[in-house]
């Protein structure tokens, strides 16, 4: 049996050693949700040229004819819209220019249209409104060519796609999605069982993992037969990069998962963790493939997945230890909890604003097989071994 920290360390080492993922090149438009497999750099500056930030008029400040202490004039000549490659300004004239249009050579200022008067193609303006550089977005002001834009391992969403589209990236290299095989087992799920139960955990695990962009394949062994279980594991190992099992890992007569895996040559990374719930959680390796053996109790399976499997998969996917699953629901606890010696405890909590305080509270009924507590809570609070929680403590829960 290992501690929570030891289990995390073993999993982090395992994630670093695994080289599960191949790369593929796909069109940018299909890349949302995929994991970038290369560092990407800007191939052009942004803006690509000096650009007008206003609908108005472009000119060179030095060409303004001063008419009195406060005002000046300049004749109007050209008309430039976004998409034009403008000719240089006629010396001594201004050009009408629209927002986003390239500045013509010779212009060093743009004035907004509503700050001017126009009569017979002669523009009048207040001198306080003009200065070299005004209302111009300079070439490379946002970033220059060669700027490091994205790291390999980034999960791509609209923020990244739009950035890459601005660089005219049409295709990019991403990791092929991981396939995770999920096996539930138990005779209670047979439709002919006297006390037939609804199988929940393949749905639970499948939804959690698909949220990460992982493909999942499910198999439910609706018997307590070692033979059926062995066949399901062998089938699943063929089709997946990583295996999850749920149920059948305790010490009951029908708990066959661990003996069957051992009979297939699997080695244990660790057997049981000092946590509550989820103590029977075990990780093995079948050949090079990790096999995560989760308890059958649905609440325990959910918590082990949130705290061990998702961080593991994210570090495999992104090739770095994850901070994205950090504990970010912060508030003052309104309850005390003393975990048993050597045990890390997990409890679902709500987060409510009470006056000036954000308060973390327990929700009712949070046994290892309970599930309503998850819908009633905002996240899970981990209470590390040796650190009893006192009412009034400032603490951080992990949001769902
Ligand atoms: N003598 C002992 N008994 C138990 C111990 C122990 O240390 N000594 N540990 C307890 C703990 S803690 C847990 S957790 C469970 C884990 O047992 P299993 O992983 O073998 O789970 P099962 O016995 O197969 O099922 C337990 C419970 O969960 C339901 N279940 C199972 N799979 C699913 C599923 N896919 N969907 C919905 N519900 C599922 C199953 O019907 C049982 O009710 O062992 C304790 N016992
Ligand atoms: O630890 Mo079990 O996972 O409590 O029911």
GROMACS .gro file of C-alpha atoms and ligand atoms in nm:
model
  451
    1UNK     CA    1   0.000   0.000   0.000
    2UNK     CA    2   0.136   0.346  -0.092
    3UNK     CA    3   0.055   0.698   0.026
    4UNK     CA    4  -0.127   0.954  -0.192
    5UNK     CA    5   0.203   1.134  -0.263
    6UNK     CA    6   0.388   0.811  -0.346
    7UNK     CA    7   0.110   0.708  -0.585
    8UNK     CA    8   0.125   1.047  -0.760
    9UNK     CA    9   0.504   1.023  -0.791
   10UNK     CA   10   0.489   0.673  -0.938
   11UNK     CA   11   0.225   0.785  -1.188
   12UNK     CA   12   0.419   1.095  -1.283
   13UNK     CA   13   0.730   0.879  -1.353
   14UNK     CA   14   0.518   0.637  -1.553
   15UNK     CA   15   0.368   0.921  -1.761
   16UNK     CA   16   0.720   1.050  -1.842
   17UNK     CA   17   0.836   0.705  -1.956
   18UNK     CA   18   0.541   0.636  -2.182
   19UNK     CA   19   0.578   0.713  -2.549
   20UNK     CA   20   0.224   0.638  -2.652
   21UNK     CA   21   0.158   0.905  -2.898
   22UNK     CA   22   0.214   0.931  -3.266
   23UNK     CA   23   0.174   1.253  -3.455
   24UNK     CA   24  -0.041   1.341  -3.752
   25UNK     CA   25  -0.081   1.649  -3.970
   26UNK     CA   26  -0.434   1.786  -3.994
   27UNK     CA   27  -0.604   2.099  -4.135
   28UNK     CA   28  -0.624   2.393  -3.895
   29UNK     CA   29  -1.006   2.395  -3.911
   30UNK     CA   30  -1.014   2.042  -3.762
   31UNK     CA   31  -0.767   2.111  -3.483
   32UNK     CA   32  -1.001   2.237  -3.206
   33UNK     CA   33  -0.957   2.018  -2.898
   34UNK     CA   34  -0.643   1.848  -3.031
   35UNK     CA   35  -0.297   1.863  -2.869
   36UNK     CA   36  -0.028   2.051  -3.057
   37UNK     CA   37   0.280   1.837  -3.124
   38UNK     CA   38   0.527   2.115  -3.217
   39UNK     CA   39   0.635   2.458  -3.095
   40UNK     CA   40   0.503   2.725  -3.329
   41UNK     CA   41   0.655   3.065  -3.410
   42UNK     CA   42   0.520   3.370  -3.593
   43UNK     CA   43   0.616   3.374  -3.959
   44UNK     CA   44   0.497   3.732  -4.005
   45UNK     CA   45   0.464   4.037  -3.780
   46UNK     CA   46   0.125   4.151  -3.654
   47UNK     CA   47   0.011   4.397  -3.772
   48UNK     CA   48   0.185   4.315  -4.099
   49UNK     CA   49   0.210   4.689  -4.181
   50UNK     CA   50   0.131   5.028  -4.026
   51UNK     CA   51  -0.248   5.026  -4.006
   52UNK     CA   52  -0.510   5.293  -3.938
   53UNK     CA   53  -0.696   5.238  -3.610
   54UNK     CA   54  -0.978   5.481  -3.708
   55UNK     CA   55  -1.210   5.577  -3.990
   56UNK     CA   56  -1.066   5.920  -4.074
   57UNK     CA   57  -0.785   6.089  -4.260
   58UNK     CA   58  -0.412   6.009  -4.292
   59UNK     CA   59  -0.149   6.277  -4.349
   60UNK     CA   60   0.195   6.395  -4.243
   61UNK     CA   61   0.172   6.633  -3.945
   62UNK     CA   62   0.444   6.853  -4.096
   63UNK     CA   63   0.220   6.914  -4.405
   64UNK     CA   64  -0.063   7.081  -4.208
   65UNK     CA   65  -0.109   7.448  -4.289
   66UNK     CA   66  -0.146   7.628  -3.956
   67UNK     CA   67  -0.439   7.869  -3.981
   68UNK     CA   68  -0.436   8.003  -3.624
   69UNK     CA   69  -0.303   7.905  -3.281
   70UNK     CA   70  -0.541   7.608  -3.255
   71UNK     CA   71  -0.639   7.495  -3.604
   72UNK     CA   72  -0.496   7.384  -3.934
   73UNK     CA   73  -0.601   7.262  -4.279
   74UNK     CA   74  -0.489   7.016  -4.544
   75UNK     CA   75  -0.642   6.930  -4.884
   76UNK     CA   76  -0.787   6.584  -4.934
   77UNK     CA   77  -0.674   6.365  -5.225
   78UNK     CA   78  -0.682   5.981  -5.204
   79UNK     CA   79  -0.928   5.724  -5.063
   80UNK     CA   80  -0.789   5.407  -4.899
   81UNK     CA   81  -0.984   5.107  -4.768
   82UNK     CA   82  -0.872   4.786  -4.592
   83UNK     CA   83  -0.734   4.553  -4.857
   84UNK     CA   84  -0.573   4.834  -5.064
   85UNK     CA   85  -0.199   4.851  -5.119
   86UNK     CA   86  -0.194   5.235  -5.120
   87UNK     CA   87   0.034   5.455  -5.328
   88UNK     CA   88   0.244   5.708  -5.133
   89UNK     CA   89   0.059   6.024  -5.027
   90UNK     CA   90   0.064   6.315  -5.268
   91UNK     CA   91   0.298   6.561  -5.101
   92UNK     CA   92   0.102   6.811  -4.891
   93UNK     CA   93  -0.229   6.620  -4.902
   94UNK     CA   94  -0.433   6.393  -4.676
   95UNK     CA   95  -0.606   6.067  -4.777
   96UNK     CA   96  -0.940   5.939  -4.653
   97UNK     CA   97  -0.863   5.611  -4.476
   98UNK     CA   98  -1.081   5.342  -4.319
   99UNK     CA   99  -1.013   5.137  -4.006
  100UNK     CA  100  -0.774   4.849  -4.077
  101UNK     CA  101  -0.641   4.999  -4.401
  102UNK     CA  102  -0.266   5.021  -4.464
  103UNK     CA  103  -0.116   5.362  -4.405
  104UNK     CA  104   0.023   5.521  -4.724
  105UNK     CA  105   0.397   5.598  -4.726
  106UNK     CA  106   0.449   5.960  -4.620
  107UNK     CA  107   0.166   5.961  -4.361
  108UNK     CA  108   0.255   5.971  -3.990
  109UNK     CA  109  -0.084   6.046  -3.832
  110UNK     CA  110  -0.453   5.955  -3.857
  111UNK     CA  111  -0.731   6.176  -3.728
  112UNK     CA  112  -1.080   6.039  -3.658
  113UNK     CA  113  -1.341   6.158  -3.904
  114UNK     CA  114  -1.568   6.308  -3.635
  115UNK     CA  115  -1.283   6.532  -3.510
  116UNK     CA  116  -1.266   6.719  -3.844
  117UNK     CA  117  -1.468   6.939  -4.077
  118UNK     CA  118  -1.458   6.893  -4.451
  119UNK     CA  119  -1.549   7.166  -4.700
  120UNK     CA  120  -1.473   7.148  -5.073
  121UNK     CA  121  -1.210   6.876  -5.017
  122UNK     CA  122  -1.029   7.089  -4.759
  123UNK     CA  123  -0.995   6.927  -4.420
  124UNK     CA  124  -0.996   7.149  -4.107
  125UNK     CA  125  -0.878   7.012  -3.775
  126UNK     CA  126  -0.773   7.108  -3.423
  127UNK     CA  127  -0.397   7.093  -3.368
  128UNK     CA  128  -0.441   6.921  -3.030
  129UNK     CA  129  -0.579   6.616  -3.213
  130UNK     CA  130  -0.268   6.551  -3.420
  131UNK     CA  131   0.075   6.412  -3.339
  132UNK     CA  132   0.306   6.173  -3.524
  133UNK     CA  133   0.196   5.811  -3.455
  134UNK     CA  134  -0.157   5.901  -3.343
  135UNK     CA  135  -0.428   5.641  -3.429
  136UNK     CA  136  -0.177   5.417  -3.605
  137UNK     CA  137  -0.122   5.049  -3.518
  138UNK     CA  138   0.247   5.005  -3.594
  139UNK     CA  139   0.392   4.711  -3.789
  140UNK     CA  140   0.488   4.435  -3.541
  141UNK     CA  141   0.331   4.624  -3.249
  142UNK     CA  142   0.153   4.308  -3.125
  143UNK     CA  143   0.436   4.067  -3.211
  144UNK     CA  144   0.723   4.042  -3.457
  145UNK     CA  145   0.815   3.757  -3.695
  146UNK     CA  146   0.989   3.480  -3.503
  147UNK     CA  147   0.793   3.536  -3.178
  148UNK     CA  148   0.725   3.209  -2.996
  149UNK     CA  149   0.347   3.167  -3.019
  150UNK     CA  150   0.255   2.823  -2.883
  151UNK     CA  151   0.420   2.535  -2.702
  152UNK     CA  152   0.401   2.173  -2.806
  153UNK     CA  153   0.151   2.012  -2.570
  154UNK     CA  154  -0.100   2.297  -2.586
  155UNK     CA  155  -0.461   2.180  -2.608
  156UNK     CA  156  -0.596   2.389  -2.894
  157UNK     CA  157  -0.908   2.601  -2.870
  158UNK     CA  158  -1.040   2.913  -3.045
  159UNK     CA  159  -0.765   3.133  -2.894
  160UNK     CA  160  -0.491   2.930  -3.059
  161UNK     CA  161  -0.670   2.858  -3.386
  162UNK     CA  162  -0.735   3.224  -3.455
  163UNK     CA  163  -0.372   3.309  -3.377
  164UNK     CA  164  -0.249   3.044  -3.619
  165UNK     CA  165  -0.498   3.147  -3.887
  166UNK     CA  166  -0.354   3.501  -3.864
  167UNK     CA  167  -0.021   3.343  -3.957
  168UNK     CA  168  -0.181   3.169  -4.255
  169UNK     CA  169  -0.113   2.827  -4.099
  170UNK     CA  170  -0.325   2.578  -4.294
  171UNK     CA  171  -0.202   2.249  -4.148
  172UNK     CA  172  -0.033   2.160  -3.823
  173UNK     CA  173   0.112   1.864  -3.640
  174UNK     CA  174  -0.095   1.725  -3.351
  175UNK     CA  175  -0.077   1.411  -3.142
  176UNK     CA  176  -0.305   1.128  -3.245
  177UNK     CA  177  -0.583   1.094  -2.987
  178UNK     CA  178  -0.530   0.840  -2.711
  179UNK     CA  179  -0.768   0.548  -2.697
  180UNK     CA  180  -0.864   0.433  -2.350
  181UNK     CA  181  -1.043   0.100  -2.303
  182UNK     CA  182  -1.288   0.083  -2.010
  183UNK     CA  183  -1.401  -0.249  -1.865
  184UNK     CA  184  -1.671  -0.277  -1.598
  185UNK     CA  185  -1.751  -0.615  -1.450
  186UNK     CA  186  -2.001  -0.781  -1.222
  187UNK     CA  187  -2.278  -1.040  -1.242
  188UNK     CA  188  -2.516  -0.779  -1.094
  189UNK     CA  189  -2.523  -0.608  -1.435
  190UNK     CA  190  -2.658  -0.918  -1.612
  191UNK     CA  191  -3.012  -0.853  -1.730
  192UNK     CA  192  -3.105  -1.194  -1.590
  193UNK     CA  193  -2.962  -1.124  -1.242
  194UNK     CA  194  -3.221  -1.158  -0.965
  195UNK     CA  195  -3.116  -0.816  -0.832
  196UNK     CA  196  -3.008  -0.650  -1.157
  197UNK     CA  197  -2.816  -0.322  -1.106
  198UNK     CA  198  -2.762  -0.042  -1.350
  199UNK     CA  199  -2.401  -0.023  -1.467
  200UNK     CA  200  -2.287   0.339  -1.416
  201UNK     CA  201  -1.912   0.353  -1.427
  202UNK     CA  202  -1.847   0.317  -1.801
  203UNK     CA  203  -2.067   0.623  -1.854
  204UNK     CA  204  -1.891   0.808  -1.571
  205UNK     CA  205  -1.541   0.731  -1.697
  206UNK     CA  206  -1.627   0.772  -2.064
  207UNK     CA  207  -1.774   1.120  -2.009
  208UNK     CA  208  -1.482   1.233  -1.794
  209UNK     CA  209  -1.226   1.122  -2.050
  210UNK     CA  210  -1.410   1.236  -2.360
  211UNK     CA  211  -1.404   1.580  -2.203
  212UNK     CA  212  -1.026   1.564  -2.245
  213UNK     CA  213  -1.055   1.475  -2.614
  214UNK     CA  214  -0.973   1.109  -2.546
  215UNK     CA  215  -1.144   0.831  -2.741
  216UNK     CA  216  -1.295   0.563  -2.522
  217UNK     CA  217  -1.415   0.208  -2.588
  218UNK     CA  218  -1.642   0.038  -2.335
  219UNK     CA  219  -1.697  -0.321  -2.244
  220UNK     CA  220  -1.920  -0.453  -1.968
  221UNK     CA  221  -1.857  -0.809  -1.848
  222UNK     CA  222  -2.198  -0.900  -1.709
  223UNK     CA  223  -2.081  -1.205  -1.516
  224UNK     CA  224  -1.837  -1.306  -1.245
  225UNK     CA  225  -1.657  -1.540  -1.483
  226UNK     CA  226  -1.276  -1.522  -1.489
  227UNK     CA  227  -1.284  -1.652  -1.843
  228UNK     CA  228  -1.516  -1.374  -1.967
  229UNK     CA  229  -1.306  -1.112  -1.791
  230UNK     CA  230  -0.982  -1.246  -1.939
  231UNK     CA  231  -1.131  -1.239  -2.287
  232UNK     CA  232  -1.257  -0.883  -2.242
  233UNK     CA  233  -0.915  -0.765  -2.118
  234UNK     CA  234  -0.732  -0.932  -2.408
  235UNK     CA  235  -0.975  -0.781  -2.662
  236UNK     CA  236  -0.945  -0.437  -2.506
  237UNK     CA  237  -0.564  -0.442  -2.483
  238UNK     CA  238  -0.555  -0.493  -2.860
  239UNK     CA  239  -0.768  -0.185  -2.925
  240UNK     CA  240  -0.646   0.067  -2.668
  241UNK     CA  241  -0.339   0.256  -2.546
  242UNK     CA  242  -0.444   0.252  -2.182
  243UNK     CA  243  -0.686   0.027  -1.994
  244UNK     CA  244  -0.923   0.117  -1.708
  245UNK     CA  245  -1.111  -0.146  -1.515
  246UNK     CA  246  -1.375  -0.076  -1.253
  247UNK     CA  247  -1.501  -0.315  -0.986
  248UNK     CA  248  -1.380  -0.659  -0.887
  249UNK     CA  249  -1.054  -0.551  -0.717
  250UNK     CA  250  -1.135  -0.606  -0.353
  251UNK     CA  251  -1.105  -0.934  -0.162
  252UNK     CA  252  -1.443  -1.092  -0.242
  253UNK     CA  253  -1.473  -1.434  -0.405
  254UNK     CA  254  -1.580  -1.275  -0.732
  255UNK     CA  255  -1.309  -1.006  -0.741
  256UNK     CA  256  -1.112  -1.147  -1.033
  257UNK     CA  257  -0.957  -0.842  -1.196
  258UNK     CA  258  -0.616  -0.849  -1.025
  259UNK     CA  259  -0.563  -1.229  -1.046
  260UNK     CA  260  -0.663  -1.229  -1.414
  261UNK     CA  261  -0.426  -0.944  -1.494
  262UNK     CA  262  -0.146  -1.124  -1.306
  263UNK     CA  263  -0.217  -1.445  -1.499
  264UNK     CA  264  -0.171  -1.242  -1.818
  265UNK     CA  265   0.173  -1.131  -1.701
  266UNK     CA  266   0.083  -0.782  -1.569
  267UNK     CA  267   0.317  -0.624  -1.313
  268UNK     CA  268   0.200  -0.402  -1.030
  269UNK     CA  269   0.306  -0.037  -1.011
  270UNK     CA  270   0.125  -0.012  -0.678
  271UNK     CA  271  -0.148  -0.208  -0.500
  272UNK     CA  272  -0.390   0.002  -0.291
  273UNK     CA  273  -0.347   0.363  -0.179
  274UNK     CA  274  -0.395   0.517   0.166
  275UNK     CA  275  -0.694   0.724   0.061
  276UNK     CA  276  -1.062   0.736   0.147
  277UNK     CA  277  -1.261   0.663  -0.056
  278UNK     CA  278  -1.075   0.462  -0.318
  279UNK     CA  279  -0.836   0.256  -0.105
  280UNK     CA  280  -0.833  -0.049  -0.337
  281UNK     CA  281  -0.714   0.163  -0.635
  282UNK     CA  282  -0.435  -0.031  -0.804
  283UNK     CA  283  -0.218   0.036  -1.108
  284UNK     CA  284  -0.052  -0.235  -1.318
  285UNK     CA  285   0.131  -0.260  -1.647
  286UNK     CA  286   0.043  -0.520  -1.906
  287UNK     CA  287   0.343  -0.518  -2.135
  288UNK     CA  288   0.392  -0.144  -2.191
  289UNK     CA  289   0.026  -0.056  -2.138
  290UNK     CA  290  -0.085   0.098  -1.811
  291UNK     CA  291  -0.388  -0.065  -1.651
  292UNK     CA  292  -0.573   0.146  -1.393
  293UNK     CA  293  -0.788  -0.073  -1.169
  294UNK     CA  294  -1.058   0.138  -1.007
  295UNK     CA  295  -1.291   0.037  -0.725
  296UNK     CA  296  -1.646  -0.048  -0.826
  297UNK     CA  297  -1.810   0.196  -0.585
  298UNK     CA  298  -1.910   0.479  -0.816
  299UNK     CA  299  -1.810   0.766  -0.585
  300UNK     CA  300  -1.470   0.611  -0.521
  301UNK     CA  301  -1.417   0.552  -0.894
  302UNK     CA  302  -1.504   0.918  -0.967
  303UNK     CA  303  -1.260   1.053  -0.710
  304UNK     CA  304  -0.972   0.825  -0.818
  305UNK     CA  305  -1.032   0.934  -1.177
  306UNK     CA  306  -1.036   1.305  -1.089
  307UNK     CA  307  -0.723   1.293  -0.873
  308UNK     CA  308  -0.508   1.027  -1.039
  309UNK     CA  309  -0.619   0.931  -1.386
  310UNK     CA  310  -0.705   1.270  -1.536
  311UNK     CA  311  -0.376   1.433  -1.424
  312UNK     CA  312  -0.190   1.125  -1.554
  313UNK     CA  313  -0.363   1.140  -1.893
  314UNK     CA  314  -0.309   1.514  -1.920
  315UNK     CA  315   0.062   1.475  -1.859
  316UNK     CA  316   0.079   1.198  -2.119
  317UNK     CA  317  -0.118   1.414  -2.364
  318UNK     CA  318   0.076   1.735  -2.311
  319UNK     CA  319   0.413   1.584  -2.212
  320UNK     CA  320   0.435   1.791  -1.900
  321UNK     CA  321   0.326   1.768  -1.539
  322UNK     CA  322  -0.016   1.926  -1.522
  323UNK     CA  323  -0.112   2.237  -1.340
  324UNK     CA  324  -0.448   2.265  -1.517
  325UNK     CA  325  -0.609   2.036  -1.262
  326UNK     CA  326  -0.501   2.256  -0.973
  327UNK     CA  327  -0.722   2.322  -0.673
  328UNK     CA  328  -0.890   2.655  -0.743
  329UNK     CA  329  -1.211   2.666  -0.535
  330UNK     CA  330  -1.078   2.861  -0.241
  331UNK     CA  331  -1.264   2.954   0.075
  332UNK     CA  332  -1.298   2.912   0.450
  333UNK     CA  333  -1.405   2.570   0.572
  334UNK     CA  334  -1.712   2.572   0.800
  335UNK     CA  335  -1.649   2.216   0.917
  336UNK     CA  336  -1.374   2.009   1.079
  337UNK     CA  337  -1.252   1.674   0.956
  338UNK     CA  338  -0.990   1.451   1.113
  339UNK     CA  339  -0.873   1.188   0.861
  340UNK     CA  340  -0.770   0.850   1.003
  341UNK     CA  341  -0.392   0.826   1.055
  342UNK     CA  342  -0.196   0.788   0.730
  343UNK     CA  343  -0.505   0.848   0.518
  344UNK     CA  344  -0.575   1.122   0.265
  345UNK     CA  345  -0.947   1.199   0.253
  346UNK     CA  346  -1.158   1.344  -0.026
  347UNK     CA  347  -1.492   1.516   0.036
  348UNK     CA  348  -1.733   1.685  -0.206
  349UNK     CA  349  -1.793   2.049  -0.101
  350UNK     CA  350  -2.006   2.346  -0.196
  351UNK     CA  351  -1.868   2.698  -0.223
  352UNK     CA  352  -2.104   2.978  -0.114
  353UNK     CA  353  -2.058   3.349  -0.067
  354UNK     CA  354  -2.160   3.443   0.289
  355UNK     CA  355  -2.118   3.815   0.353
  356UNK     CA  356  -1.757   3.891   0.267
  357UNK     CA  357  -1.647   3.527   0.298
  358UNK     CA  358  -1.640   3.240   0.054
  359UNK     CA  359  -1.737   2.935   0.255
  360UNK     CA  360  -1.668   2.569   0.178
  361UNK     CA  361  -1.930   2.334   0.328
  362UNK     CA  362  -1.990   1.961   0.328
  363UNK     CA  363  -2.285   1.820   0.136
  364UNK     CA  364  -2.494   1.543   0.294
  365UNK     CA  365  -2.428   1.176   0.227
  366UNK     CA  366  -2.084   1.127   0.082
  367UNK     CA  367  -2.008   0.758   0.110
  368UNK     CA  368  -1.791   0.579  -0.147
  369UNK     CA  369  -2.097   0.461  -0.339
  370UNK     CA  370  -2.294   0.787  -0.313
  371UNK     CA  371  -2.346   0.995  -0.624
  372UNK     CA  372  -2.601   1.271  -0.549
  373UNK     CA  373  -2.325   1.451  -0.353
  374UNK     CA  374  -2.142   1.523  -0.681
  375UNK     CA  375  -2.438   1.706  -0.835
  376UNK     CA  376  -2.486   1.899  -0.513
  377UNK     CA  377  -2.124   2.010  -0.485
  378UNK     CA  378  -1.886   2.236  -0.677
  379UNK     CA  379  -1.570   2.031  -0.633
  380UNK     CA  380  -1.369   1.793  -0.418
  381UNK     CA  381  -1.160   1.893  -0.118
  382UNK     CA  382  -0.851   1.683  -0.050
  383UNK     CA  383  -0.747   1.662   0.313
  384UNK     CA  384  -0.389   1.537   0.313
  385UNK     CA  385  -0.281   1.277   0.568
  386UNK     CA  386  -0.151   1.431   0.890
  387UNK     CA  387  -0.330   1.764   0.824
  388UNK     CA  388  -0.668   1.755   1.000
  389UNK     CA  389  -0.904   2.024   0.876
  390UNK     CA  390  -1.038   2.272   1.130
  391UNK     CA  391  -1.343   2.495   1.092
  392UNK     CA  392  -1.211   2.838   0.987
  393UNK     CA  393  -0.915   2.698   0.787
  394UNK     CA  394  -0.853   2.855   0.446
  395UNK     CA  395  -0.855   2.573   0.192
  396UNK     CA  396  -0.863   2.492  -0.180
  397UNK     CA  397  -1.092   2.237  -0.346
  398UNK     CA  398  -1.062   2.102  -0.698
  399UNK     CA  399  -1.356   2.206  -0.916
  400UNK     CA  400  -1.532   1.949  -1.135
  401LIG     N1  401  -1.335  -0.735   0.314
  401LIG     C1  402  -1.318  -0.618   0.251
  401LIG     N2  403  -1.418  -0.573   0.175
  401LIG     C2  404  -1.405  -0.457   0.110
  401LIG     C3  405  -1.288  -0.382   0.124
  401LIG     C4  406  -1.183  -0.433   0.202
  401LIG     O1  407  -1.076  -0.372   0.218
  401LIG     N3  408  -1.202  -0.551   0.262
  401LIG     N4  409  -1.278  -0.261   0.057
  401LIG     C5  410  -1.402  -0.191   0.031
  401LIG     C6  411  -1.380  -0.081  -0.055
  401LIG     S1  412  -1.306   0.052   0.015
  401LIG     C7  413  -1.426  -0.076  -0.183
  401LIG     S2  414  -1.412   0.066  -0.273
  401LIG     C8  415  -1.490  -0.186  -0.246
  401LIG     C9  416  -1.421  -0.211  -0.381
  401LIG     O2  417  -1.464  -0.327  -0.429
  401LIG     P1  418  -1.453  -0.371  -0.577
  401LIG     O3  419  -1.367  -0.279  -0.656
  401LIG     O4  420  -1.418  -0.511  -0.579
  401LIG     O5  421  -1.598  -0.342  -0.631
  401LIG     P2  422  -1.718  -0.445  -0.645
  401LIG     O6  423  -1.719  -0.532  -0.525
  401LIG     O7  424  -1.716  -0.504  -0.776
  401LIG     O8  425  -1.838  -0.343  -0.635
  401LIG    C10  426  -1.861  -0.266  -0.522
  401LIG    C11  427  -1.996  -0.195  -0.541
  401LIG     O9  428  -1.991  -0.111  -0.652
  401LIG    C12  429  -2.090  -0.146  -0.747
  401LIG     N5  430  -2.032  -0.133  -0.881
  401LIG    C13  431  -1.926  -0.202  -0.928
  401LIG     N6  432  -1.905  -0.168  -1.055
  401LIG    C14  433  -2.000  -0.081  -1.090
  401LIG    C15  434  -2.036  -0.015  -1.211
  401LIG     N7  435  -1.962  -0.034  -1.321
  401LIG     N8  436  -2.143   0.065  -1.212
  401LIG    C16  437  -2.219   0.082  -1.100
  401LIG     N9  438  -2.190   0.024  -0.983
  401LIG    C17  439  -2.084  -0.058  -0.976
  401LIG    C18  440  -2.121  -0.291  -0.719
  401LIG    O10  441  -2.247  -0.326  -0.769
  401LIG    C19  442  -2.109  -0.294  -0.570
  401LIG    O11  443  -2.227  -0.243  -0.513
  401LIG    O12  444  -1.478  -0.302  -0.170
  401LIG    C20  445  -1.508  -0.283  -0.030
  401LIG    N10  446  -1.508  -0.410   0.033
  402LIG     O1  447  -1.265   0.315  -0.060
  402LIG    MO1  448  -1.397   0.237  -0.102
  402LIG     O2  449  -1.346   0.317  -0.236
  402LIG     O3  450  -1.441   0.341   0.025
  402LIG     O4  451  -1.558   0.228  -0.101
   0.00000   0.00000   0.00000
